[in-house]
mmCIF file with all atom_site columns, C-alpha atoms in Angstrom:
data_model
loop_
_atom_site.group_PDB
_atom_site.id
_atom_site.type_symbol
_atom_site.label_atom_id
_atom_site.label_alt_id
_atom_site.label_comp_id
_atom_site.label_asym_id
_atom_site.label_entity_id
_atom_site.label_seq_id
_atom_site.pdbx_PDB_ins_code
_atom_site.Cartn_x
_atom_site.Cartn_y
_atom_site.Cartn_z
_atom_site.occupancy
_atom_site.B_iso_or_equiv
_atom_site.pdbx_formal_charge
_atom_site.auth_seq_id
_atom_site.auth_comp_id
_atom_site.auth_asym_id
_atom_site.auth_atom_id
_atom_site.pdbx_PDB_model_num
ATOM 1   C CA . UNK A 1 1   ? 0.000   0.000   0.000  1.00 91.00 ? 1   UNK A CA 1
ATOM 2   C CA . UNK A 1 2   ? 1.311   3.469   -1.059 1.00 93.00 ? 2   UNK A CA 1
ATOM 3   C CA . UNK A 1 3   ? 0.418   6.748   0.290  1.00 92.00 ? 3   UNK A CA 1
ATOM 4   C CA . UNK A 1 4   ? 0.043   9.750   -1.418 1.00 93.00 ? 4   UNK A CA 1
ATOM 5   C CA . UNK A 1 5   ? 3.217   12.401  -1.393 1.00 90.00 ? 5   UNK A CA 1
ATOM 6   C CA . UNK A 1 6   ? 2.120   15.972  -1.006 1.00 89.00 ? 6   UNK A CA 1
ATOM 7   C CA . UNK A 1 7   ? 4.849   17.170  -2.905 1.00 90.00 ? 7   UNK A CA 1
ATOM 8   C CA . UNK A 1 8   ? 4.577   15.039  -5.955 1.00 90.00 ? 8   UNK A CA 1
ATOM 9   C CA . UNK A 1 9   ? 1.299   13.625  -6.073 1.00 89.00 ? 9   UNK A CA 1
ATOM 10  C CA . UNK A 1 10  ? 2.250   10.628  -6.485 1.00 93.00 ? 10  UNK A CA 1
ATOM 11  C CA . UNK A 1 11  ? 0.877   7.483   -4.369 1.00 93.00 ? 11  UNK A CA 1
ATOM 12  C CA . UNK A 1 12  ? 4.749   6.832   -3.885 1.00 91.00 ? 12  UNK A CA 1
ATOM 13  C CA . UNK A 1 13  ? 5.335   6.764   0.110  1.00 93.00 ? 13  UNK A CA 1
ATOM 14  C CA . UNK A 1 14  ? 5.154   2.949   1.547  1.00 92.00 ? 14  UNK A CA 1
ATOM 15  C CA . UNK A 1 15  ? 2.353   2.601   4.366  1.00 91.00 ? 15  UNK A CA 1
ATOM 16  C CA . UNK A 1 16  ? 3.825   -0.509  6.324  1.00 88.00 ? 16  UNK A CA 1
ATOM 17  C CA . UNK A 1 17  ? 0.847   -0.635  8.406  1.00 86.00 ? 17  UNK A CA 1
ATOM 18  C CA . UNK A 1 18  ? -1.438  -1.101  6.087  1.00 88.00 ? 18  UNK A CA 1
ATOM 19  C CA . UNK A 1 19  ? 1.336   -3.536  3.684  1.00 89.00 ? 19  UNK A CA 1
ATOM 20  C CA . UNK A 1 20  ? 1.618   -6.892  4.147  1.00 87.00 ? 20  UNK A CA 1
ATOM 21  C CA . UNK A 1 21  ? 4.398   -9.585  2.441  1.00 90.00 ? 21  UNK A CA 1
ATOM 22  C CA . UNK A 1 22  ? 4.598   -13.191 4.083  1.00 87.00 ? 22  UNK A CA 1
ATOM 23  C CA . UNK A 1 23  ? 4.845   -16.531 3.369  1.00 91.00 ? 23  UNK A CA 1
ATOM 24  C CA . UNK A 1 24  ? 2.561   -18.917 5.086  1.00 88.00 ? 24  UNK A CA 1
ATOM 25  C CA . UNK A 1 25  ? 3.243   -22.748 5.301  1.00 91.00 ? 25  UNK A CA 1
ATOM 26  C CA . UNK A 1 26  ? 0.421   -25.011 6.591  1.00 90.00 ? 26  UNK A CA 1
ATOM 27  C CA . UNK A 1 27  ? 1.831   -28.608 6.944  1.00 93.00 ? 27  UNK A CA 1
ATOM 28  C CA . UNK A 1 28  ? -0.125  -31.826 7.679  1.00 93.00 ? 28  UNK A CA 1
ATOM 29  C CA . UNK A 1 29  ? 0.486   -35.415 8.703  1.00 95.00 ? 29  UNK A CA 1
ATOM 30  C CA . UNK A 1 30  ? -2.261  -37.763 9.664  1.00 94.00 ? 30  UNK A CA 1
ATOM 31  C CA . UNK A 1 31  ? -1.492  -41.303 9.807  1.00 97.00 ? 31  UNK A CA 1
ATOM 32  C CA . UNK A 1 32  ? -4.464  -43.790 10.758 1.00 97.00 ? 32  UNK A CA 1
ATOM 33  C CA . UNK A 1 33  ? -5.699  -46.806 11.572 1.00 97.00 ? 33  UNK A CA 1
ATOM 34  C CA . UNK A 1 34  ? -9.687  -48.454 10.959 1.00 97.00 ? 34  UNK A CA 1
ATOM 35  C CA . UNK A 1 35  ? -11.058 -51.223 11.744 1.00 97.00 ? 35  UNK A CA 1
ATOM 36  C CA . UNK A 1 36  ? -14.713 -52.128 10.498 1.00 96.00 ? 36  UNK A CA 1
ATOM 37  C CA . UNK A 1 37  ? -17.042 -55.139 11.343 1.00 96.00 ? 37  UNK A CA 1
ATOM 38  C CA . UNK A 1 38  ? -20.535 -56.448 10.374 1.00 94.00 ? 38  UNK A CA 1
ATOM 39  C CA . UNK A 1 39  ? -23.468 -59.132 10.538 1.00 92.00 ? 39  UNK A CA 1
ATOM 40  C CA . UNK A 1 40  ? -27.092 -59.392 10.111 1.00 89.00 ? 40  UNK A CA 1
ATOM 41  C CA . UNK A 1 41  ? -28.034 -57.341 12.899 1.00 91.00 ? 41  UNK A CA 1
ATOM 42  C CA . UNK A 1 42  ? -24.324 -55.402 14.031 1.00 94.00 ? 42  UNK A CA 1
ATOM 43  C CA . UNK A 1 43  ? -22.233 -53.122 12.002 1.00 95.00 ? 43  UNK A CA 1
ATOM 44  C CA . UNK A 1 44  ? -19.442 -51.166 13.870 1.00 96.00 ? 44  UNK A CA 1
ATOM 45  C CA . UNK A 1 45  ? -16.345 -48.800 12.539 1.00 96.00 ? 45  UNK A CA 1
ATOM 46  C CA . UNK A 1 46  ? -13.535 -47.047 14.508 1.00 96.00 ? 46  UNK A CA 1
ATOM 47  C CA . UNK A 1 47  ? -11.237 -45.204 13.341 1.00 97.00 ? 47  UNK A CA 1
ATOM 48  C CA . UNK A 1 48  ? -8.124  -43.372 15.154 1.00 97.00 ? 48  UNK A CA 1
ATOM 49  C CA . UNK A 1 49  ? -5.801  -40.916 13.896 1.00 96.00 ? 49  UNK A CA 1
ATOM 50  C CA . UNK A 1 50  ? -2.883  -38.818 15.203 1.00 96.00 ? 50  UNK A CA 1
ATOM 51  C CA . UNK A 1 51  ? -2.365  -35.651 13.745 1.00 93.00 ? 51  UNK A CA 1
ATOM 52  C CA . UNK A 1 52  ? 0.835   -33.270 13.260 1.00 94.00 ? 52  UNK A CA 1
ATOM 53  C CA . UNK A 1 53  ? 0.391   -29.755 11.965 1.00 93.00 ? 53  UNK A CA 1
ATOM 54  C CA . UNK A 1 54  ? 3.081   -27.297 11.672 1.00 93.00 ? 54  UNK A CA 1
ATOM 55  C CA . UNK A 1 55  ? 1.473   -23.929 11.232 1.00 91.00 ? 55  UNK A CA 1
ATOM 56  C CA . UNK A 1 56  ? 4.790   -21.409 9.683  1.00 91.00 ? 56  UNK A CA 1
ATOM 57  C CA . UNK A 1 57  ? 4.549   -17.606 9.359  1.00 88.00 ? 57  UNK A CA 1
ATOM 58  C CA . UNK A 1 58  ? 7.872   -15.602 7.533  1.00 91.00 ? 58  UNK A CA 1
ATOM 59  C CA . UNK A 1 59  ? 6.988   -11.912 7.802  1.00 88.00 ? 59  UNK A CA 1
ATOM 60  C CA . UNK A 1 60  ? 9.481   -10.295 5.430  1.00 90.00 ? 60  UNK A CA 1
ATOM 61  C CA . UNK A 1 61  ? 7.821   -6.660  6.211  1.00 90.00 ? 61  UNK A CA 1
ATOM 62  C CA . UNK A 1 62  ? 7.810   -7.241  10.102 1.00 89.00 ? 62  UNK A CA 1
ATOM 63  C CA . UNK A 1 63  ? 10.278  -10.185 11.008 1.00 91.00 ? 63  UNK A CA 1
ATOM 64  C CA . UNK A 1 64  ? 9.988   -10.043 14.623 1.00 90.00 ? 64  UNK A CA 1
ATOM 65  C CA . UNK A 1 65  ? 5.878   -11.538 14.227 1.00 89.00 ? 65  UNK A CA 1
ATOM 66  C CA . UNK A 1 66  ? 7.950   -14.449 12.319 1.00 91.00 ? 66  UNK A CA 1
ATOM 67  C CA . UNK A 1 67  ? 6.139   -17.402 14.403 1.00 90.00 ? 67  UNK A CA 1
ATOM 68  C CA . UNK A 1 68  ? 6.313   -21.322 13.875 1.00 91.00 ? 68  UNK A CA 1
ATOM 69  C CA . UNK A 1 69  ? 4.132   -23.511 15.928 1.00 91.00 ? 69  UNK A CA 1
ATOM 70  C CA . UNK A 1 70  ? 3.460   -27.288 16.394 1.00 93.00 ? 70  UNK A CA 1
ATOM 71  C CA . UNK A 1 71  ? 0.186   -28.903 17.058 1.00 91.00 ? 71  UNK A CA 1
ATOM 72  C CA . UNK A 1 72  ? -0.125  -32.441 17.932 1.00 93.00 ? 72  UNK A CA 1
ATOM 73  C CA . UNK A 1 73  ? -3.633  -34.567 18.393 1.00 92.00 ? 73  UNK A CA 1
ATOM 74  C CA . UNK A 1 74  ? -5.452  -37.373 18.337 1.00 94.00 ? 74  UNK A CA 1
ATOM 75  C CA . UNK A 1 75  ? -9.187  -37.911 16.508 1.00 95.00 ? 75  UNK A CA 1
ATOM 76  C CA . UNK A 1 76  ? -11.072 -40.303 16.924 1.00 96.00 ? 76  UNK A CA 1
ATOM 77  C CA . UNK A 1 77  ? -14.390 -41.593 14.748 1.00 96.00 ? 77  UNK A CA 1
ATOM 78  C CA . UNK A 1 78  ? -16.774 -44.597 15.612 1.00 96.00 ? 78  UNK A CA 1
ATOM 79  C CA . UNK A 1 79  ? -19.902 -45.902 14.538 1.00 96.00 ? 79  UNK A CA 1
ATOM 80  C CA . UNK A 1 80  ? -22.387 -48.121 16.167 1.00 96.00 ? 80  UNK A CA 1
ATOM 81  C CA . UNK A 1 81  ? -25.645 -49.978 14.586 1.00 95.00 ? 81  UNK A CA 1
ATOM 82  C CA . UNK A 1 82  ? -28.210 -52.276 15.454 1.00 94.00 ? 82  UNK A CA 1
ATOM 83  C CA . UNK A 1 83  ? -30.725 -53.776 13.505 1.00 92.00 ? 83  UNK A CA 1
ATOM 84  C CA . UNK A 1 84  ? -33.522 -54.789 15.410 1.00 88.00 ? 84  UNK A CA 1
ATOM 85  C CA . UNK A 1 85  ? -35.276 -56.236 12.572 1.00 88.00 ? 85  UNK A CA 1
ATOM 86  C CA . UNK A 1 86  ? -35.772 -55.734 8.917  1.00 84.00 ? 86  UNK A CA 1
ATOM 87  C CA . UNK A 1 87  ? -37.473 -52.599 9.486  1.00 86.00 ? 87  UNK A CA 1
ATOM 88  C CA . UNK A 1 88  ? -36.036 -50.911 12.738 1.00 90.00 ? 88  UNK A CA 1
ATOM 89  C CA . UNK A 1 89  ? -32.689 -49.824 13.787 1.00 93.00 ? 89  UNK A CA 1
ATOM 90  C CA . UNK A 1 90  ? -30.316 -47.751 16.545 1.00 93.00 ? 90  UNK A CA 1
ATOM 91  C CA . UNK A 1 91  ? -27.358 -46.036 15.954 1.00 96.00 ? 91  UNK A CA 1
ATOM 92  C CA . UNK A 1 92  ? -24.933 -44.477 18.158 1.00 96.00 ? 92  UNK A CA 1
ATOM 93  C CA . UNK A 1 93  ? -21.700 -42.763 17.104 1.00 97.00 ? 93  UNK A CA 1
ATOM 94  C CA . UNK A 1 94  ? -18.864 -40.461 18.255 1.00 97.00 ? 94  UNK A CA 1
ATOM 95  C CA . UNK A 1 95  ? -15.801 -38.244 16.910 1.00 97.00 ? 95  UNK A CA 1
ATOM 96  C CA . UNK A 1 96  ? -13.004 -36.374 18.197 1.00 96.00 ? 96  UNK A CA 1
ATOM 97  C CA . UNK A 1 97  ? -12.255 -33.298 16.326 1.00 94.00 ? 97  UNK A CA 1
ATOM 98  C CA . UNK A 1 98  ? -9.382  -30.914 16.385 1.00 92.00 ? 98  UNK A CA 1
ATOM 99  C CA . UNK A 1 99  ? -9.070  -27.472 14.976 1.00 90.00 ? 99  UNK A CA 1
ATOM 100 C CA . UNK A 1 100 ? -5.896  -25.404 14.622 1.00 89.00 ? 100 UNK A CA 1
ATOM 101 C CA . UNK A 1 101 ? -6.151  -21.825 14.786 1.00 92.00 ? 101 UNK A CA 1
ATOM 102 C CA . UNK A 1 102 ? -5.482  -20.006 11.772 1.00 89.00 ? 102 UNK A CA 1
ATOM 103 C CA . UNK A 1 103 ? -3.042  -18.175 10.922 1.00 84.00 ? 103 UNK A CA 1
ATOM 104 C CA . UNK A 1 104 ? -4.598  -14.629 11.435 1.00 85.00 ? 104 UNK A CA 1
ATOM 105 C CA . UNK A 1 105 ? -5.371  -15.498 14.704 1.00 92.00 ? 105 UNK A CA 1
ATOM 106 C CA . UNK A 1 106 ? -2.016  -15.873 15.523 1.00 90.00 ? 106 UNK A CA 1
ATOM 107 C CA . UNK A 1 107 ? -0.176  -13.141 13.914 1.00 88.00 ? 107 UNK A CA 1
ATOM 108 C CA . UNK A 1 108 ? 0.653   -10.892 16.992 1.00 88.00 ? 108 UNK A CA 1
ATOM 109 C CA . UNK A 1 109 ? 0.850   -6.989  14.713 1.00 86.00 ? 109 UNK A CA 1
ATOM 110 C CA . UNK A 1 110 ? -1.919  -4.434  14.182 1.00 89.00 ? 110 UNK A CA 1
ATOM 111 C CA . UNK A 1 111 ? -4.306  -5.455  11.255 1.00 90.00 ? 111 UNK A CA 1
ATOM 112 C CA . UNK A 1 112 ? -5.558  -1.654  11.436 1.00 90.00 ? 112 UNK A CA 1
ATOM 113 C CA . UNK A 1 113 ? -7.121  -1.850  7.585  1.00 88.00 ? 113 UNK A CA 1
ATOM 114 C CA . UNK A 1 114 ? -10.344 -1.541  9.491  1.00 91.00 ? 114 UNK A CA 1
ATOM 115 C CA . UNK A 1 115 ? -9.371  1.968   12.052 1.00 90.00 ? 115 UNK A CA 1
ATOM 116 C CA . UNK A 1 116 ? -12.393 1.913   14.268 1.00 94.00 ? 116 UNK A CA 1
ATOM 117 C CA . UNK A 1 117 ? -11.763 -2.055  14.444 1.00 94.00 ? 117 UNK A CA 1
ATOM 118 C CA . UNK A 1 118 ? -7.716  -2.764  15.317 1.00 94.00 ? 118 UNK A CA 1
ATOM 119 C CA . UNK A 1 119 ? -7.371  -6.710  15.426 1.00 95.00 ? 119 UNK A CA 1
ATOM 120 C CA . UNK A 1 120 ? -3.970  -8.168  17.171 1.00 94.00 ? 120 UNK A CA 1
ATOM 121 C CA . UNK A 1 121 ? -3.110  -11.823 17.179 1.00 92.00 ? 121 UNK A CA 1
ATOM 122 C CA . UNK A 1 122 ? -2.665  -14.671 20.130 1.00 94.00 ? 122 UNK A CA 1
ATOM 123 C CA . UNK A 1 123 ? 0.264   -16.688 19.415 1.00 90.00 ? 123 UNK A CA 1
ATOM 124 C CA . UNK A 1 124 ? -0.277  -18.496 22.263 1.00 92.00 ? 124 UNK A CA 1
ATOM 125 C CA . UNK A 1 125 ? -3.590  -19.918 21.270 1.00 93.00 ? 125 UNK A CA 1
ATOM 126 C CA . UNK A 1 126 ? -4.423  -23.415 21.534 1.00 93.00 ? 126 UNK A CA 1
ATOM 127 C CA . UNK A 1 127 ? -6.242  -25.459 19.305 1.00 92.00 ? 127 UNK A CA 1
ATOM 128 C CA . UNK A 1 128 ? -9.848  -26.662 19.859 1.00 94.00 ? 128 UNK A CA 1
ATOM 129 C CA . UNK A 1 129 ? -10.902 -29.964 20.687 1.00 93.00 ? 129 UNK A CA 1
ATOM 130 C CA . UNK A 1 130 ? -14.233 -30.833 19.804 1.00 95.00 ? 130 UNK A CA 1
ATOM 131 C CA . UNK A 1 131 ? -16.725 -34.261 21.170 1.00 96.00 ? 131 UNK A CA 1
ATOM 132 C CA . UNK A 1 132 ? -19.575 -34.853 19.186 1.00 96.00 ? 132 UNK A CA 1
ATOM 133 C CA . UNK A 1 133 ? -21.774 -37.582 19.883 1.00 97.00 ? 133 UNK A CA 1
ATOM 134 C CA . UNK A 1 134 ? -25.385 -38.823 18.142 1.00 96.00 ? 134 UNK A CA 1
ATOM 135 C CA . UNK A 1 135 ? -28.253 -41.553 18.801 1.00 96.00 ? 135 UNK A CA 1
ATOM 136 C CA . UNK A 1 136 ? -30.655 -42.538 16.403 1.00 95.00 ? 136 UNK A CA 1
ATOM 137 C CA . UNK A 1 137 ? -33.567 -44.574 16.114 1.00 94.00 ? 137 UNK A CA 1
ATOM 138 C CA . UNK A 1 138 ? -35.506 -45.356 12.765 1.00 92.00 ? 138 UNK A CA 1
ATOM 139 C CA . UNK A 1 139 ? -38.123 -47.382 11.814 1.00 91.00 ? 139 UNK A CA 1
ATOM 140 C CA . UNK A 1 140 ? -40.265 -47.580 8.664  1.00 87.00 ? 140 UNK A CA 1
ATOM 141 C CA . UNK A 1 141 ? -43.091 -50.285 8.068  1.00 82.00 ? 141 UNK A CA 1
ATOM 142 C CA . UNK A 1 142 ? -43.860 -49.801 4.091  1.00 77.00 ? 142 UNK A CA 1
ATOM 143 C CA . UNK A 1 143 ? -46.753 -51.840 4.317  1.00 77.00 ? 143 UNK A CA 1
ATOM 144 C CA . UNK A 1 144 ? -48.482 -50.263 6.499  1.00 78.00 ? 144 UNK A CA 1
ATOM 145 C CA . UNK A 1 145 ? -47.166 -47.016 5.522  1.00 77.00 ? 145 UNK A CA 1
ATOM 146 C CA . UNK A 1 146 ? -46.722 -45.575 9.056  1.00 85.00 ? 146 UNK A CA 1
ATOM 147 C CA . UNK A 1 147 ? -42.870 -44.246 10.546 1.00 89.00 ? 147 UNK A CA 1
ATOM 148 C CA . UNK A 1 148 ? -41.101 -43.084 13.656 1.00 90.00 ? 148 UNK A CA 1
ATOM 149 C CA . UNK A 1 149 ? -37.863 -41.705 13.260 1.00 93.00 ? 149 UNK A CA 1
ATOM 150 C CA . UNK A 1 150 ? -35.818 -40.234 16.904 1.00 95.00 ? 150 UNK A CA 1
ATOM 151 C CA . UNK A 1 151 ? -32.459 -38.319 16.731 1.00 96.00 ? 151 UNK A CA 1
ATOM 152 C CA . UNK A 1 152 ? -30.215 -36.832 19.627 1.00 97.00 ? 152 UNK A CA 1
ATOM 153 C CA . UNK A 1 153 ? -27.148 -35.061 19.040 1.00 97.00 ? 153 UNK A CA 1
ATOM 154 C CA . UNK A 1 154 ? -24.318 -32.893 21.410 1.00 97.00 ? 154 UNK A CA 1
ATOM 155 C CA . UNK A 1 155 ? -21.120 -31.310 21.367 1.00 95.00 ? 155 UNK A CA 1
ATOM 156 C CA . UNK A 1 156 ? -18.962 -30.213 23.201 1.00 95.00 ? 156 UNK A CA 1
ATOM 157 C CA . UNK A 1 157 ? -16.404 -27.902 22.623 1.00 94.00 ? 157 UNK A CA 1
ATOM 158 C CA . UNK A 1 158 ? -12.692 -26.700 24.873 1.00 94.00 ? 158 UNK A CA 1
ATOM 159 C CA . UNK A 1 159 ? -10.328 -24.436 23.810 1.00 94.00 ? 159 UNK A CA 1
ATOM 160 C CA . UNK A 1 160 ? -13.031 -23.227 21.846 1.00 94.00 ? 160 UNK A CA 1
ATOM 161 C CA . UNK A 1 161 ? -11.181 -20.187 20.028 1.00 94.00 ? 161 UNK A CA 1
ATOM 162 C CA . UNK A 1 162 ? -13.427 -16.563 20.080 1.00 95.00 ? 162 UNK A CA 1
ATOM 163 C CA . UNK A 1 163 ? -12.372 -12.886 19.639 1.00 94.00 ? 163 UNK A CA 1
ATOM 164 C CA . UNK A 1 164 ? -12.387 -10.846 22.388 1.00 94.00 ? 164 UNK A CA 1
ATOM 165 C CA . UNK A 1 165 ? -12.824 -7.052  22.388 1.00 95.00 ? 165 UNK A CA 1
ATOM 166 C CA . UNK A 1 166 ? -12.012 -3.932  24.447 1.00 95.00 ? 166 UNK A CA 1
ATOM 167 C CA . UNK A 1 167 ? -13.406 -0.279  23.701 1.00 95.00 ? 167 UNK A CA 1
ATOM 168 C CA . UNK A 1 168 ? -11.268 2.274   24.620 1.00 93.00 ? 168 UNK A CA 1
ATOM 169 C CA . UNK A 1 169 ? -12.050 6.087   25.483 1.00 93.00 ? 169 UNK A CA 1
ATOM 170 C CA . UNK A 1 170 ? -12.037 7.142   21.648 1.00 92.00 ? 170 UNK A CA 1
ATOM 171 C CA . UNK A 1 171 ? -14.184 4.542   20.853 1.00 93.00 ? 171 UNK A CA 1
ATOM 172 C CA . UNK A 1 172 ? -11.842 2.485   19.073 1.00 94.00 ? 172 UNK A CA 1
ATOM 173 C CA . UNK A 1 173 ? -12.555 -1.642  19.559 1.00 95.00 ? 173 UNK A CA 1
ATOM 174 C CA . UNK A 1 174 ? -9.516  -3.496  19.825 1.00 96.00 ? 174 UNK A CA 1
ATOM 175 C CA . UNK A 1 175 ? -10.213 -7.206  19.186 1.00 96.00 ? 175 UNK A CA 1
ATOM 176 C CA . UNK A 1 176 ? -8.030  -10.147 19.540 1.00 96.00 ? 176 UNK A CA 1
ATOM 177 C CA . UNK A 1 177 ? -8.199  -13.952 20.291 1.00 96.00 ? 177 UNK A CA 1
ATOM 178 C CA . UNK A 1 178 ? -8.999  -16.288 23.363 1.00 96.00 ? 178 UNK A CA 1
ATOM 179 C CA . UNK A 1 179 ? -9.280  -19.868 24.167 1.00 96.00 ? 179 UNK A CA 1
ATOM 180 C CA . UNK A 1 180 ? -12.504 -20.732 26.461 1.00 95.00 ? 180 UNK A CA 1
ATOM 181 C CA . UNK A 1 181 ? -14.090 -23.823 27.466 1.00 94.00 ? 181 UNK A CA 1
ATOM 182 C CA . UNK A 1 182 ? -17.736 -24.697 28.056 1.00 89.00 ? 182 UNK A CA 1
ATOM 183 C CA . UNK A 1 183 ? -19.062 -24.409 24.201 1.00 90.00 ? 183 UNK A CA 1
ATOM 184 C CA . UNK A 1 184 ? -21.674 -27.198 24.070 1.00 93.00 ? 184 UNK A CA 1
ATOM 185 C CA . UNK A 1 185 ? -24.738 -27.474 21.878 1.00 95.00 ? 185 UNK A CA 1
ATOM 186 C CA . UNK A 1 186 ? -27.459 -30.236 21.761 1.00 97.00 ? 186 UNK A CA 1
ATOM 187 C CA . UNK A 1 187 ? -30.423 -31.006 19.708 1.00 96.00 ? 187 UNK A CA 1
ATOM 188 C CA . UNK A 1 188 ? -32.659 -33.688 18.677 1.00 97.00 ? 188 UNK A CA 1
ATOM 189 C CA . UNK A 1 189 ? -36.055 -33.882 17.486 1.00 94.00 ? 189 UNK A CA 1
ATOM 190 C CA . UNK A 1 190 ? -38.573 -36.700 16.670 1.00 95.00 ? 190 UNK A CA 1
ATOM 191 C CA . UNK A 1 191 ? -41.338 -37.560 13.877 1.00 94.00 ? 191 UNK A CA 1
ATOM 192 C CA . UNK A 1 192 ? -43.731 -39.556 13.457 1.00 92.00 ? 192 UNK A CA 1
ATOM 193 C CA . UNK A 1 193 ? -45.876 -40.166 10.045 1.00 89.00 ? 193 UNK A CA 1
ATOM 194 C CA . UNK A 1 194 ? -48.572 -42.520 9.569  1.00 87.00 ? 194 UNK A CA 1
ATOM 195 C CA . UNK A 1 195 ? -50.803 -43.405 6.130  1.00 85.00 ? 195 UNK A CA 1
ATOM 196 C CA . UNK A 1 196 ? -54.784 -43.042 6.915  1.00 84.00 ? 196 UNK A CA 1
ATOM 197 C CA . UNK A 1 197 ? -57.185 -44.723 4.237  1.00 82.00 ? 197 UNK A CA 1
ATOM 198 C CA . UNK A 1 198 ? -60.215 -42.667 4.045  1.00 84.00 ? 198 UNK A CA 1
ATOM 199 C CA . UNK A 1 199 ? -62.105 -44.689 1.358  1.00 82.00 ? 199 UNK A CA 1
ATOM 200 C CA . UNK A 1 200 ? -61.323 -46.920 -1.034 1.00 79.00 ? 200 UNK A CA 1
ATOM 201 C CA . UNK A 1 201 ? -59.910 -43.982 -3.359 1.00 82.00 ? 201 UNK A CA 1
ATOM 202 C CA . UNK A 1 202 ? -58.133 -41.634 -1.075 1.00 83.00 ? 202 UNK A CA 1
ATOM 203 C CA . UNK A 1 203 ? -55.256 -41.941 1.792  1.00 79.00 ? 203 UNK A CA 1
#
């Protein structure tokens, strides 16, 4: 980004502030193991993985926000089903889930391209670790044309990563990034349908 020079007119004078030049490097390993099984009336998968992230920031404009961090995890996914007969069945499942920050969350200068809004990074953030679990029950008589159908879900979320802001005197927010735990959520709902004959023509 270039100013404007009063003398020349020319948008020639380099705003580092508002300038930005760096490489960012977002590397990934995640080796895992599954393991799957099944009959008439079971079916099961579980799956484990270990992750390694190496999140890499080179600030050529401001090299003392140059940051490298490492992030290590495991995840976890798993699947349950039973069939209680041809037309009914319960499942129950449950995954581990891990989320990095990114990388503008953890650049520590002023982003002030917004002046009323001045966001700073937290390179000490950690990353989020999220348990999700679900049960389910469906079951569907197409004879008869009637259904039920039950579902339960929650998560739950630590570390959970939010911006925080502060308002000054001049009515300038400053906003930057926190870790906090006790994020949860939970929902479920249930349905029923069922086909009425009226007459011999209508249902």
């Amino acid at each position: 980004t270039f100013d404007k020079d009063v003398v020349t007119g020319a948008f020639s004078n380099f705003n580092t502030d508002l300038s930005t030049d760096f490489e960012y490097i977002n590397e990934t390993q995640t080796p895992s193991i599954r393991f799957d099984f099944n009959n008439k009336e079971w079916s099961a998968s579980f799956q484990t993985s270990y992750l390694f992230r190496t999140l890499e920031n080179n600030d050529k404009l401001r090299p003392l926000f140059n940051i490298e961090r490492n992030f290590e995890a495991i995840e976890l996914r798993s699947r349950l089903r039973y069939r209680v007969n041809q037309k009914a069945s319960f499942s129950f499942g449950y995954s581990l889930n891990n989320d990095s920050p990114r990388l503008s969350q953890l650049q520590q200068f002023e982003n002030v391209s917004n002046p009323l809004n001045i966001i700073v990074g937290n390179p000490n953030l950690e990353p989020e670790n999220n348990h999700e679990l679900y049960l389910n029950y469906n079951a569907f008589d197409y004879q008869k044309g009637s259904g039920y159908y039950g579902y339960l879900s929650a998560d739950f979320e630590n570390n959970k990563i939010v911006s925080k802001s502060l308002i000054d005197e001049n009515l300038v927010r400053n906003t930057t990034y926190d870790n906090v735990n006790g994020s949860y959520n939970v929902n479920g709902y249930i349905s029923a349908n069922k086909k009425v004959k009226l007459d011999s023509l209508l249902t």
